[in-house]
XYZ file of C-alpha atoms in Angstrom:
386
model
C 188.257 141.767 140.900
C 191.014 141.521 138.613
C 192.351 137.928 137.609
C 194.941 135.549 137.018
C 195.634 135.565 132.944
C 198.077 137.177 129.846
C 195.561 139.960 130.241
C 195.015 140.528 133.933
C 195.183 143.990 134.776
C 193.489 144.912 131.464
C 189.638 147.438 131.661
C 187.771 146.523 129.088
C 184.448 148.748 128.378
C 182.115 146.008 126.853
C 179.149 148.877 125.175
C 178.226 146.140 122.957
C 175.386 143.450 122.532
C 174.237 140.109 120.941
C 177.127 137.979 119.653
C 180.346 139.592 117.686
C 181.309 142.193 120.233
C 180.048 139.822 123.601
C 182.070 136.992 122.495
C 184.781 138.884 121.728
C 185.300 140.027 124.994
C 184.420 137.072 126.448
C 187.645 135.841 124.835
C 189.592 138.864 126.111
C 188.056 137.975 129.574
C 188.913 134.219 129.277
C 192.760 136.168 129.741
C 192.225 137.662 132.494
C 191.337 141.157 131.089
C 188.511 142.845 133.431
C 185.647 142.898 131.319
C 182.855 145.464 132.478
C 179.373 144.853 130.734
C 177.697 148.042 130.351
C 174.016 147.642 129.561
C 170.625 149.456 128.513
C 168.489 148.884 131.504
C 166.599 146.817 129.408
C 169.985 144.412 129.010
C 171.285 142.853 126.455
C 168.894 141.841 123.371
C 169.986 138.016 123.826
C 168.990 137.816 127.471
C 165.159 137.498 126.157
C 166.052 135.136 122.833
C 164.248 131.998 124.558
C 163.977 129.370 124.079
C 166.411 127.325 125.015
C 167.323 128.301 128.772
C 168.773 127.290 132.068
C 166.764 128.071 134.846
C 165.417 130.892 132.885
C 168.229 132.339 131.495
C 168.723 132.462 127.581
C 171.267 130.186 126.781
C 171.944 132.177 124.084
C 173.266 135.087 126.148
C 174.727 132.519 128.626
C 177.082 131.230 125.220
C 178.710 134.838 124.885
C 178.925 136.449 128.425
C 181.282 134.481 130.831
C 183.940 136.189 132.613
C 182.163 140.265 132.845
C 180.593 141.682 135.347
C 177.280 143.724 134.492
C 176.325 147.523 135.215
C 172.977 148.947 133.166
C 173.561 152.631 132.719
C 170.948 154.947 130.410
C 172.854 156.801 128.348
C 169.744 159.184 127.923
C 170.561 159.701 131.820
C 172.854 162.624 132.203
C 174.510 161.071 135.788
C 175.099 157.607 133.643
C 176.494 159.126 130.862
C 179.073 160.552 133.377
C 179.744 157.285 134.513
C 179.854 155.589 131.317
C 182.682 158.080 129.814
C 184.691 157.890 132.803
C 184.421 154.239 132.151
C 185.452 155.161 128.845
C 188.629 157.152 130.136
C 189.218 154.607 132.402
C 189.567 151.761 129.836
C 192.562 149.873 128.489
C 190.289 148.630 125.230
C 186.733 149.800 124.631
C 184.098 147.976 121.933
C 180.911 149.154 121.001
C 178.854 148.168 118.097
C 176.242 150.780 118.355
C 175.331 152.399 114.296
C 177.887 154.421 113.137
C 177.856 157.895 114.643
C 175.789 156.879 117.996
C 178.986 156.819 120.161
C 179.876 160.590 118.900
C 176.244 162.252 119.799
C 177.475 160.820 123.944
C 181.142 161.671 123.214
C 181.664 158.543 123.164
C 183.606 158.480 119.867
C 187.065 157.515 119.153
C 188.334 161.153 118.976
C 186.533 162.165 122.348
C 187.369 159.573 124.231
C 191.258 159.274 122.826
C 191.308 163.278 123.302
C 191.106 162.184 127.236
C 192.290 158.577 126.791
C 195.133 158.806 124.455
C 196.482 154.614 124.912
C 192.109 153.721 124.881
C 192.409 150.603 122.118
C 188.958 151.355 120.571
C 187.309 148.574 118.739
C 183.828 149.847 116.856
C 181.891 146.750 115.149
C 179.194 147.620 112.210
C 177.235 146.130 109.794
C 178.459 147.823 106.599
C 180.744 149.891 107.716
C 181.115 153.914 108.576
C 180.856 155.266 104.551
C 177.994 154.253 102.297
C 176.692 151.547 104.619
C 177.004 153.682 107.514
C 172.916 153.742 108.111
C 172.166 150.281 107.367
C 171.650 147.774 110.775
C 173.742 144.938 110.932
C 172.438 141.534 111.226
C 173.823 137.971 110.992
C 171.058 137.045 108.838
C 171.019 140.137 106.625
C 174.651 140.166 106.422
C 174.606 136.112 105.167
C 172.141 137.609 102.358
C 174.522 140.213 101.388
C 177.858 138.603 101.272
C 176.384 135.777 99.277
C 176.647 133.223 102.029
C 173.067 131.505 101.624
C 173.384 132.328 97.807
C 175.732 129.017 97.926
C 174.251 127.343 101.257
C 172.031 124.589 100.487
C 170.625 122.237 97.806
C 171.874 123.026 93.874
C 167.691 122.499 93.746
C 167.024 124.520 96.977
C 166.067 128.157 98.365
C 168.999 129.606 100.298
C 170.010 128.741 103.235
C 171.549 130.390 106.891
C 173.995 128.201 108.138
C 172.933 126.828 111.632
C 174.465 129.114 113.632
C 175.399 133.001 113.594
C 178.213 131.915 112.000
C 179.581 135.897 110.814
C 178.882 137.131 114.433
C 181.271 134.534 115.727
C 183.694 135.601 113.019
C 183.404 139.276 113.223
C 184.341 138.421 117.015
C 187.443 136.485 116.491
C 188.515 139.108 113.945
C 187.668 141.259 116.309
C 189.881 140.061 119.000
C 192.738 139.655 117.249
C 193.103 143.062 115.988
C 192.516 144.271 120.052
C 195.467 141.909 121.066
C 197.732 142.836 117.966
C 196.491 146.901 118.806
C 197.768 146.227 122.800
C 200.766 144.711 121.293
C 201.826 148.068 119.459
C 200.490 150.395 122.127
C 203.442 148.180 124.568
C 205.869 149.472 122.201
C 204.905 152.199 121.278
C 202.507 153.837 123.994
C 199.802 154.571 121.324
C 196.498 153.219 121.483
C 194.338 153.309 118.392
C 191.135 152.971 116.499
C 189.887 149.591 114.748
C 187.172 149.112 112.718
C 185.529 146.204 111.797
C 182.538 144.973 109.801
C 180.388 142.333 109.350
C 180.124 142.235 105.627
C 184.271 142.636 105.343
C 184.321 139.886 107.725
C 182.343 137.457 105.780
C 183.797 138.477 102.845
C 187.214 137.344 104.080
C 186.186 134.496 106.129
C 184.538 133.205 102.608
C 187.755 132.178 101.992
C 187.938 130.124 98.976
C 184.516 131.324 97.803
C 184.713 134.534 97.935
C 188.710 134.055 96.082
C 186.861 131.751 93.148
C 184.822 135.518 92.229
C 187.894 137.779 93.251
C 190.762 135.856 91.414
C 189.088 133.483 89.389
C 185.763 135.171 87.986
C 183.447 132.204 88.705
C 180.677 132.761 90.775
C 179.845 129.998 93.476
C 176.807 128.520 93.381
C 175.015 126.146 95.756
C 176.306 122.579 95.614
C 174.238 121.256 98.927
C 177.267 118.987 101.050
C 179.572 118.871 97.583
C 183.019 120.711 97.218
C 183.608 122.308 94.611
C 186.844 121.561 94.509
C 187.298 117.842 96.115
C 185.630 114.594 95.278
C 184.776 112.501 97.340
C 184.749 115.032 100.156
C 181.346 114.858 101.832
C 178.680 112.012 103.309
C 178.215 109.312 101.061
C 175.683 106.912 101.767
C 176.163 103.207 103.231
C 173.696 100.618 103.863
C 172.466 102.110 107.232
C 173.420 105.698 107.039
C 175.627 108.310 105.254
C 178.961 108.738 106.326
C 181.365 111.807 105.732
C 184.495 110.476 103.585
C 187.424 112.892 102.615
C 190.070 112.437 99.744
C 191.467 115.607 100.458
C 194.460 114.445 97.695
C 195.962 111.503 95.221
C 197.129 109.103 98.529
C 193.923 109.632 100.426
C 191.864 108.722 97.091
C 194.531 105.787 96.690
C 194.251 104.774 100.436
C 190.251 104.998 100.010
C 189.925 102.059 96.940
C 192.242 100.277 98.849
C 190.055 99.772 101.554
C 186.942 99.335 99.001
C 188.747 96.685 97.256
C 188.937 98.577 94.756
C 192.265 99.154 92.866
C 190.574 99.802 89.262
C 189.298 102.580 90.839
C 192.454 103.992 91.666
C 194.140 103.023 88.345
C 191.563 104.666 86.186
C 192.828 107.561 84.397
C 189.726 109.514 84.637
C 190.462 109.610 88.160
C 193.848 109.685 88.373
C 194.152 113.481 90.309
C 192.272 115.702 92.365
C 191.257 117.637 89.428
C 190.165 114.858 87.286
C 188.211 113.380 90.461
C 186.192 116.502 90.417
C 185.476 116.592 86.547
C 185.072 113.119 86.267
C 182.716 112.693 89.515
C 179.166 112.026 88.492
C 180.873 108.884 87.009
C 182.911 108.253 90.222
C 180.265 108.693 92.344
C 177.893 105.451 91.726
C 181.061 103.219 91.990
C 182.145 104.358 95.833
C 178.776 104.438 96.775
C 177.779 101.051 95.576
C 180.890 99.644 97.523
C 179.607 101.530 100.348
C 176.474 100.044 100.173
C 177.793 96.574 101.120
C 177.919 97.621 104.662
C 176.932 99.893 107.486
C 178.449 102.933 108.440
C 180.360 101.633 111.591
C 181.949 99.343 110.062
C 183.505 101.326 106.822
C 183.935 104.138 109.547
C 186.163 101.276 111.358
C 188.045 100.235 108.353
C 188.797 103.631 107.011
C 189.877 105.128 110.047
C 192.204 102.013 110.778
C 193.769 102.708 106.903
C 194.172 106.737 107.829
C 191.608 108.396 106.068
C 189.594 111.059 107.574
C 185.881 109.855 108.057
C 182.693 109.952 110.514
C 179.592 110.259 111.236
C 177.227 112.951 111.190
C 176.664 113.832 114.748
C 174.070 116.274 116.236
C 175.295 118.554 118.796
C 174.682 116.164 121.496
C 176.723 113.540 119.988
C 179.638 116.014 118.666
C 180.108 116.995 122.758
C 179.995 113.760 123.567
C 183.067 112.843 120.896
C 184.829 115.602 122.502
C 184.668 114.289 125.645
C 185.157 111.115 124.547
C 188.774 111.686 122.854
C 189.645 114.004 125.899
C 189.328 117.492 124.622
C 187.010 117.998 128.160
C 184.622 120.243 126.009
C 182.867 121.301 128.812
C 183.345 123.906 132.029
C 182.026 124.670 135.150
C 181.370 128.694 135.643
C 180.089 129.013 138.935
C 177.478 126.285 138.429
C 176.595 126.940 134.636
C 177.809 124.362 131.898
C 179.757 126.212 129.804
C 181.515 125.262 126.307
C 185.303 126.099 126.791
C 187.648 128.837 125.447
C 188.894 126.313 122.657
C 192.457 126.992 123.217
C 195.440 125.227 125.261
C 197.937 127.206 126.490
C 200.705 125.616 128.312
C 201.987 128.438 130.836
C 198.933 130.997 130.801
C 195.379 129.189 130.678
C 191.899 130.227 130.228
C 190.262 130.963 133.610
C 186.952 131.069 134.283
C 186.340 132.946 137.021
C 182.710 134.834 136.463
C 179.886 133.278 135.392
C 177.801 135.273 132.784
C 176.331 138.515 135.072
C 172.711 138.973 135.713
C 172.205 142.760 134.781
C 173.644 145.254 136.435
C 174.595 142.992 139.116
C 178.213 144.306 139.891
C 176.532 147.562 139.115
C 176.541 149.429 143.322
C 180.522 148.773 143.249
C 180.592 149.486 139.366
C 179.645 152.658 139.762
C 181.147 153.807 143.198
C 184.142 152.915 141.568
C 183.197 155.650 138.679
C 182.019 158.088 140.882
C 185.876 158.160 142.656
C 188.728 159.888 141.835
C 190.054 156.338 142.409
C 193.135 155.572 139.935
C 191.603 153.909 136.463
C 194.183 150.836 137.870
C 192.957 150.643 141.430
C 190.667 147.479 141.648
C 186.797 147.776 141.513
C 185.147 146.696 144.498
C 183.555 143.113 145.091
């Protein structure tokens, strides 16, 4: 079952569910690590978050799931919980985000199952971490609230927002994987596998970047601004005579390059706007002038114009439209997983490639070879059956 990839001949033991632990093994699986999807026997929570499906399925779990191969095992069962800590001894890199303490009532915890699995990479994802947020459930949503992400999402004039998608569980993922690749790394040099810890609240608060710095190192609390930067102007959609269109003057040239193309160089040689810092002081005033310039046309054509002169601007697609673009310029956005559409690993590699050899498992439905495999004394490195 094993596959071609930088992380073929890799066990992974997938305990987790919904979107930061799924999708980050979905990216170790994209390398050709052997991803095992252990399940309740209910399944995973996002295999009933419909609608939208495909024949049935919850696209939702279909987004996160590629590339594993599903066994349901009830941990309140004492013959599965057999099975699932041999999987556990078995494993290369394990990741759970069960509460903090679950894993240790099954010794499943990082001390048991190193105790018996000394190189195990063991990757536990919370909510609030394992000290004073220990009880607390972690949930995109409720993390967003925390962090202060929909304290600065939306309107200056609006209620907070959630951004549109789950956008810390993706994050918490990627962190997530890269701290299971740069844990393999060490355990290659030095033999020693190891325990990471992740959160969703640490992850936000680092992903945050700039926001989350403006409190840190420069006291000022952000505050919704709706599409606005607080930083850049312009930088967002302005509006034209059909529609808005997103215009950046990330810097001095761009802002230059910008009343060039507006025909207007008075713009440009006004001292109020003469930097980056006095564009964003100065804006309110700045703002009227580009957009009634802007109004003099439709957003095709300025999007033409600009784009021809350098400057980064487009149109506000939906999701529909943004695929299309991709496929459009060539990025081929879109993959085939044994007949379901699939959005691609976003990385090129040029000698070791994504492959996408599973499509996202019904439950349990490697589980008969799954678990004769467990119930061997087969070698943790001989392959599990078909």
């Amino acid at each position: 079952m094993s596959g071609d990839g930088p992380l073929s001949g890799l066990i992974v033991a997938d305990f987790s569910r919904i979107v930061a632990g799924p999708y980050c093994t979905m990216l170790l699986g994209d390398l050709g690590a052997e991803v095992i999807k252990v399940e309740s026997p209910a399944g995973d929570d996002t295999r009933t978050f419909k609608p939208p499906v495909r024949d049935d399925e919850s696209t939702y779990y279909l987004a996160v799931n590629r590339n594993k191969r599903s066994v349901a095992l009830d941990l309140a069962d004492q013959g599965d919980l057999v099975l699932a800590r041999r999987l556990a001894h078995r494993a290369d890199v394990f990741v759970h985000n069960f509460k903090p303490g679950t894993t240790e009532r099954y010794d499943l915890g990082y001390e048991q199952v190193a105790a018996v699995n000394p190189g195990v990479v063991y990757c536990a994802i919370s909510g609030f971490g394992t000290r004073g947020g220990a009880a607390l459930p972690g949930y995109d949503l409720l993390i967003q609230a925390a962090s202060g992400m929909m304290a600065m999402t939306g309107e200056a004039d609006g209620p907070p927002l959630r951004t549109g998608i789950s956008a810390i569980d993706v994050m918490t993922g990627l962190h997530a994987a890269v701290a299971v690749l740069a844990a393999l790394n060490h355990r290659t040099a030095t033999g020693h596998g190891q325990l990471l810890e992740i959160d969703l609240l640490s992850s936000a608060l680092s992903s945050m970047i700039n926001q989350s710095s403006a409190w840190v190192a420069g006291g000022v609390v952000p505050q919704r601004m709706g599409n606005e930067h607080p930083s850049l102007f312009p930088y967002g959609p302005l509006p034209t005579a059909d529609r808005e269109l997103i215009v950046v003057a990330g810097n001095d040239r761009q802002y230059r390059t910008l009343c060039d193309v507006l025909e207007r160089p008075d713009l440009a040689a006004d001292p109020r706007f003469a930097s980056v810092r006095l564009r964003n002081d100065h804006r309110d005033e700045l703002r009227p002038e580009l957009e009634a310039v802007l109004a003099t046309r439709g957003a095709d054509e300025w999007a033409e114009l600009l784009t021809r002169a350098g400057l980064p601007c487009g149109p506000i697609n939906d999701v529909r439209r943004g695929v299309e673009m991709a496929t459009r310029l060539g990025l081929e956005p879109v993959v085939d997983v044994e007949g379901v559409p699939m959005v691609r690993n976003p990385v090129t590699y040029s000698l070791t490639p994504p492959r996408y050899r599973h499509r996202p498992p019904a439950l349990d439905n490697a589980g008969e070879s799954i678990r004769a495999w467990l119930a061997s004394e087969a070698s943790a490195k001989e392959p599990i059956g078909a």
